[in-house]
Amino acid sequence: MSTVIYPGSFDPCTNGHLDIIRRASKIFEKVIVAVLCNSSKAPLFSAEERVQFIKDAAKDLPNVEITSFSGLLVDFAKKNNAKIVIKGLRAVSDFEYEFQMALTNHNLCRECETIFIPASAEYMFLSSSIVKEIASYDGDLTGLVPPDLVPVLRHRFGFC
Ligand code: PNS
C-alpha cells in the first residue's frame, strides 16, 4: 500500500496546500499530512489548531489522515511505514531549499524518496507567510484559505 507523507508547518494551511493534498489523495492510497510542531519558528497557531484546520478542510477525503509530529521527518516516516515524502513546488525559488531537504532526508534514510508536485497555476504565489501578511492588514483573504479560516485569522490579528 502506498502511504505518503505530506509534511509542513501549515501555519496556517492555504488553498495551495489543500490543492496538493487533494491531488496527492487521488494518486496515492493514503496521504498522511504531518504538521511540524517543534519548529524553531514561533507559529501563529498551535499544532493542534493547525491540525484541526486541515481536518476541517479535508474532511471529504477519506484516505487523508492529519496529525502532528516532532523530531526528524524520516523517523516519523519510518514509524508510519511510509517511504515517500510529497512536497509542493511553486517556483524555482522553492527549488534550492526543497532540493536540500530532499537530499538530506534521502541521506538520513536511503529508502526515503521525495516526490514534487507542481503547484497549480492559481496558487503559484501563495504561501502561509503571504496569508499572514495580508491578514495582519485585514486584507481580503478570499480564495487564499478555506472560508472557515478567514474569521479565525481576522480574530487572531485583532480585527473582530
Ligand atoms: O512548510 P515548511 O516549513 O517548509 O516545512 C518544513 C518541514 C516541516 C517539512 C521540515 O522543516 C521538516 O521536515 N522538519 C522536521 C525536521 C527534519 O526532519 N529535518 C531534516 C530535514 S531538512
mmCIF file of C-alpha atoms and ligand atoms in Angstrom:
data_model
loop_
_atom_site.group_PDB
_atom_site.id
_atom_site.type_symbol
_atom_site.label_atom_id
_atom_site.label_comp_id
_atom_site.label_asym_id
_atom_site.label_seq_id
_atom_site.Cartn_x
_atom_site.Cartn_y
_atom_site.Cartn_z
ATOM 1 C CA MET A 1 0.000 0.000 0.000
ATOM 2 C CA SER A 2 1.493 3.354 -0.979
ATOM 3 C CA THR A 3 1.368 5.640 2.016
ATOM 4 C CA VAL A 4 2.911 9.049 1.528
ATOM 5 C CA ILE A 5 3.723 11.833 3.967
ATOM 6 C CA TYR A 6 2.975 15.455 3.176
ATOM 7 C CA PRO A 7 4.910 17.408 5.822
ATOM 8 C CA GLY A 8 4.916 21.102 6.563
ATOM 9 C CA SER A 9 4.416 23.904 9.035
ATOM 10 C CA PHE A 10 0.937 24.734 7.648
ATOM 11 C CA ASP A 11 0.801 27.928 9.746
ATOM 12 C CA PRO A 12 -1.918 28.164 8.542
ATOM 13 C CA CYS A 13 -2.799 25.833 5.680
ATOM 14 C CA THR A 14 -3.593 27.660 2.442
ATOM 15 C CA ASN A 15 -5.699 26.688 -0.531
ATOM 16 C CA GLY A 16 -2.398 25.867 -2.217
ATOM 17 C CA HIS A 17 -1.629 23.233 0.446
ATOM 18 C CA LEU A 18 -5.161 21.863 0.150
ATOM 19 C CA ASP A 19 -4.801 21.629 -3.613
ATOM 20 C CA ILE A 20 -1.671 19.494 -3.162
ATOM 21 C CA ILE A 21 -3.459 17.314 -0.557
ATOM 22 C CA ARG A 22 -6.414 16.765 -2.896
ATOM 23 C CA ARG A 23 -4.236 15.927 -5.874
ATOM 24 C CA ALA A 24 -1.988 13.594 -3.832
ATOM 25 C CA SER A 25 -5.079 11.831 -2.439
ATOM 26 C CA LYS A 26 -6.071 10.915 -5.999
ATOM 27 C CA ILE A 27 -2.678 9.402 -6.777
ATOM 28 C CA PHE A 28 -1.761 7.574 -3.561
ATOM 29 C CA GLU A 29 -3.709 5.149 -1.423
ATOM 30 C CA LYS A 30 -3.091 7.018 1.821
ATOM 31 C CA VAL A 31 -1.800 10.538 2.477
ATOM 32 C CA ILE A 32 -0.601 11.465 5.964
ATOM 33 C CA VAL A 33 -0.454 15.226 6.382
ATOM 34 C CA ALA A 34 2.209 15.801 9.042
ATOM 35 C CA VAL A 35 2.164 19.154 10.821
ATOM 36 C CA LEU A 36 5.522 20.041 12.371
ATOM 37 C CA CYS A 37 5.121 21.028 15.999
ATOM 38 C CA ASN A 38 8.684 21.677 17.150
ATOM 39 C CA SER A 39 9.696 24.292 14.635
ATOM 40 C CA SER A 40 12.287 26.900 15.628
ATOM 41 C CA LYS A 41 9.890 29.486 14.158
ATOM 42 C CA ALA A 42 7.243 30.682 16.635
ATOM 43 C CA PRO A 43 3.992 29.701 14.905
ATOM 44 C CA LEU A 44 0.874 31.866 14.806
ATOM 45 C CA PHE A 45 -1.297 28.810 15.536
ATOM 46 C CA SER A 46 -0.650 25.853 17.839
ATOM 47 C CA ALA A 47 -0.036 22.451 16.258
ATOM 48 C CA GLU A 48 -3.495 21.341 17.471
ATOM 49 C CA GLU A 49 -5.132 24.306 15.746
ATOM 50 C CA ARG A 50 -3.181 23.742 12.526
ATOM 51 C CA VAL A 51 -4.143 20.058 12.501
ATOM 52 C CA GLN A 52 -7.804 20.917 13.102
ATOM 53 C CA PHE A 53 -7.888 23.493 10.260
ATOM 54 C CA ILE A 54 -6.687 20.858 7.791
ATOM 55 C CA LYS A 55 -9.026 18.206 9.226
ATOM 56 C CA ASP A 56 -11.967 20.554 8.693
ATOM 57 C CA ALA A 57 -10.939 21.463 5.153
ATOM 58 C CA ALA A 58 -10.110 17.894 4.070
ATOM 59 C CA LYS A 59 -12.966 16.051 5.812
ATOM 60 C CA ASP A 60 -14.336 14.841 2.479
ATOM 61 C CA LEU A 61 -11.103 12.964 1.688
ATOM 62 C CA PRO A 62 -11.312 9.525 3.344
ATOM 63 C CA ASN A 63 -7.743 8.490 2.516
ATOM 64 C CA VAL A 64 -6.184 11.582 4.107
ATOM 65 C CA GLU A 65 -5.063 11.482 7.743
ATOM 66 C CA ILE A 66 -3.864 14.600 9.541
ATOM 67 C CA THR A 67 -1.534 14.515 12.514
ATOM 68 C CA SER A 68 1.343 16.414 14.077
ATOM 69 C CA PHE A 69 4.923 15.275 14.500
ATOM 70 C CA SER A 70 8.102 16.381 16.186
ATOM 71 C CA GLY A 71 11.672 15.272 15.574
ATOM 72 C CA LEU A 72 13.056 14.130 12.260
ATOM 73 C CA LEU A 73 10.712 13.624 9.347
ATOM 74 C CA VAL A 74 12.463 10.386 8.337
ATOM 75 C CA ASP A 75 11.787 8.919 11.806
ATOM 76 C CA PHE A 76 8.115 9.867 11.543
ATOM 77 C CA ALA A 77 8.007 8.328 8.048
ATOM 78 C CA LYS A 78 9.590 5.073 9.281
ATOM 79 C CA LYS A 79 7.117 4.826 12.187
ATOM 80 C CA ASN A 80 4.286 5.124 9.673
ATOM 81 C CA ASN A 81 5.761 2.688 7.146
ATOM 82 C CA ALA A 82 5.980 5.427 4.540
ATOM 83 C CA LYS A 83 8.879 5.805 2.158
ATOM 84 C CA ILE A 84 7.611 8.693 0.062
ATOM 85 C CA VAL A 85 7.510 12.354 1.019
ATOM 86 C CA ILE A 86 5.337 14.708 -1.020
ATOM 87 C CA LYS A 87 6.249 18.366 -1.397
ATOM 88 C CA GLY A 88 4.578 21.078 -3.435
ATOM 89 C CA LEU A 89 6.833 23.208 -5.633
ATOM 90 C CA ARG A 90 5.709 26.708 -6.518
ATOM 91 C CA ALA A 91 8.535 28.431 -8.297
ATOM 92 C CA VAL A 92 12.217 27.996 -8.972
ATOM 93 C CA SER A 93 12.805 29.897 -5.722
ATOM 94 C CA ASP A 94 11.408 26.928 -3.752
ATOM 95 C CA PHE A 95 13.672 24.506 -5.502
ATOM 96 C CA GLU A 96 17.001 25.045 -3.752
ATOM 97 C CA TYR A 97 15.529 24.655 -0.239
ATOM 98 C CA GLU A 98 13.310 21.732 -1.209
ATOM 99 C CA PHE A 99 16.153 20.007 -3.067
ATOM 100 C CA GLN A 100 18.369 20.356 0.002
ATOM 101 C CA MET A 101 15.653 18.875 2.232
ATOM 102 C CA ALA A 102 15.016 16.010 -0.176
ATOM 103 C CA LEU A 103 18.731 15.168 -0.314
ATOM 104 C CA THR A 104 19.069 15.471 3.468
ATOM 105 C CA ASN A 105 16.147 13.125 4.042
ATOM 106 C CA HIS A 106 17.481 10.675 1.486
ATOM 107 C CA ASN A 107 20.885 10.812 3.133
ATOM 108 C CA LEU A 108 19.337 10.119 6.543
ATOM 109 C CA CYS A 109 17.200 7.299 5.168
ATOM 110 C CA ARG A 110 18.196 5.708 1.845
ATOM 111 C CA GLU A 111 14.692 4.347 1.323
ATOM 112 C CA CYS A 112 13.073 7.763 1.643
ATOM 113 C CA GLU A 113 12.243 9.445 -1.664
ATOM 114 C CA THR A 114 10.703 12.876 -2.233
ATOM 115 C CA ILE A 115 8.165 13.444 -4.977
ATOM 116 C CA PHE A 116 7.467 17.018 -6.007
ATOM 117 C CA ILE A 117 4.009 18.074 -7.181
ATOM 118 C CA PRO A 118 3.976 21.379 -9.057
ATOM 119 C CA ALA A 119 1.631 23.986 -7.603
ATOM 120 C CA SER A 120 -1.455 24.733 -9.647
ATOM 121 C CA ALA A 121 -1.027 27.968 -11.594
ATOM 122 C CA GLU A 122 -3.564 29.884 -9.448
ATOM 123 C CA TYR A 123 -1.614 29.134 -6.277
ATOM 124 C CA MET A 124 1.911 29.763 -7.533
ATOM 125 C CA PHE A 125 2.246 32.936 -5.465
ATOM 126 C CA LEU A 126 0.536 31.660 -2.351
ATOM 127 C CA SER A 127 2.236 30.880 0.961
ATOM 128 C CA SER A 128 1.336 30.865 4.662
ATOM 129 C CA SER A 129 3.580 33.915 5.091
ATOM 130 C CA ILE A 130 1.697 35.830 2.382
ATOM 131 C CA VAL A 131 -1.606 34.880 4.050
ATOM 132 C CA LYS A 132 -0.371 36.154 7.431
ATOM 133 C CA GLU A 133 0.944 39.359 5.855
ATOM 134 C CA ILE A 134 -2.437 40.072 4.226
ATOM 135 C CA ALA A 135 -4.323 39.084 7.403
ATOM 136 C CA SER A 136 -2.182 41.423 9.515
ATOM 137 C CA TYR A 137 -3.543 44.351 7.465
ATOM 138 C CA ASP A 138 -7.092 42.964 7.424
ATOM 139 C CA GLY A 139 -6.804 42.400 3.683
ATOM 140 C CA ASP A 140 -9.068 40.204 1.597
ATOM 141 C CA LEU A 141 -8.273 36.517 2.092
ATOM 142 C CA THR A 142 -10.996 35.213 -0.203
ATOM 143 C CA GLY A 143 -9.757 32.281 -2.253
ATOM 144 C CA LEU A 144 -6.459 32.082 -0.381
ATOM 145 C CA VAL A 145 -7.522 29.973 2.607
ATOM 146 C CA PRO A 146 -10.574 27.796 3.364
ATOM 147 C CA PRO A 147 -13.580 30.100 4.056
ATOM 148 C CA ASP A 148 -13.822 28.976 7.722
ATOM 149 C CA LEU A 149 -10.286 30.206 8.327
ATOM 150 C CA VAL A 150 -10.964 33.799 7.290
ATOM 151 C CA PRO A 151 -12.740 34.837 10.537
ATOM 152 C CA VAL A 152 -10.217 32.845 12.586
ATOM 153 C CA LEU A 153 -7.335 34.774 11.021
ATOM 154 C CA ARG A 154 -9.126 38.115 11.403
ATOM 155 C CA HIS A 155 -9.698 37.346 15.073
ATOM 156 C CA ARG A 156 -6.074 36.289 15.636
ATOM 157 C CA PHE A 157 -4.922 39.611 14.253
ATOM 158 C CA GLY A 158 -7.406 41.518 16.428
ATOM 159 C CA PHE A 159 -9.896 42.594 13.770
ATOM 160 C CA CYS A 160 -13.039 41.140 15.358
HETATM 161 O O1 PNS B 1 6.215 24.069 5.457
HETATM 162 P P1 PNS B 1 7.691 24.052 5.719
HETATM 163 O O2 PNS B 1 8.033 24.962 6.881
HETATM 164 O O3 PNS B 1 8.517 24.325 4.504
HETATM 165 O O4 PNS B 1 8.014 22.544 6.171
HETATM 166 C C1 PNS B 1 9.309 22.186 6.562
HETATM 167 C C2 PNS B 1 9.342 20.751 7.115
HETATM 168 C C3 PNS B 1 8.357 20.584 8.265
HETATM 169 C C4 PNS B 1 8.989 19.785 6.020
HETATM 170 C C5 PNS B 1 10.797 20.486 7.577
HETATM 171 O O5 PNS B 1 11.208 21.544 8.398
HETATM 172 C C6 PNS B 1 10.952 19.177 8.347
HETATM 173 O O6 PNS B 1 10.790 18.118 7.811
HETATM 174 N N1 PNS B 1 11.275 19.294 9.661
HETATM 175 C C7 PNS B 1 11.450 18.168 10.538
HETATM 176 C C8 PNS B 1 12.910 18.060 10.992
HETATM 177 C C9 PNS B 1 13.736 17.327 9.938
HETATM 178 O O7 PNS B 1 13.464 16.199 9.597
HETATM 179 N N2 PNS B 1 14.790 17.999 9.418
HETATM 180 C C10 PNS B 1 15.676 17.402 8.432
HETATM 181 C C11 PNS B 1 15.189 17.578 7.001
HETATM 182 S S1 PNS B 1 15.705 19.149 6.424
#
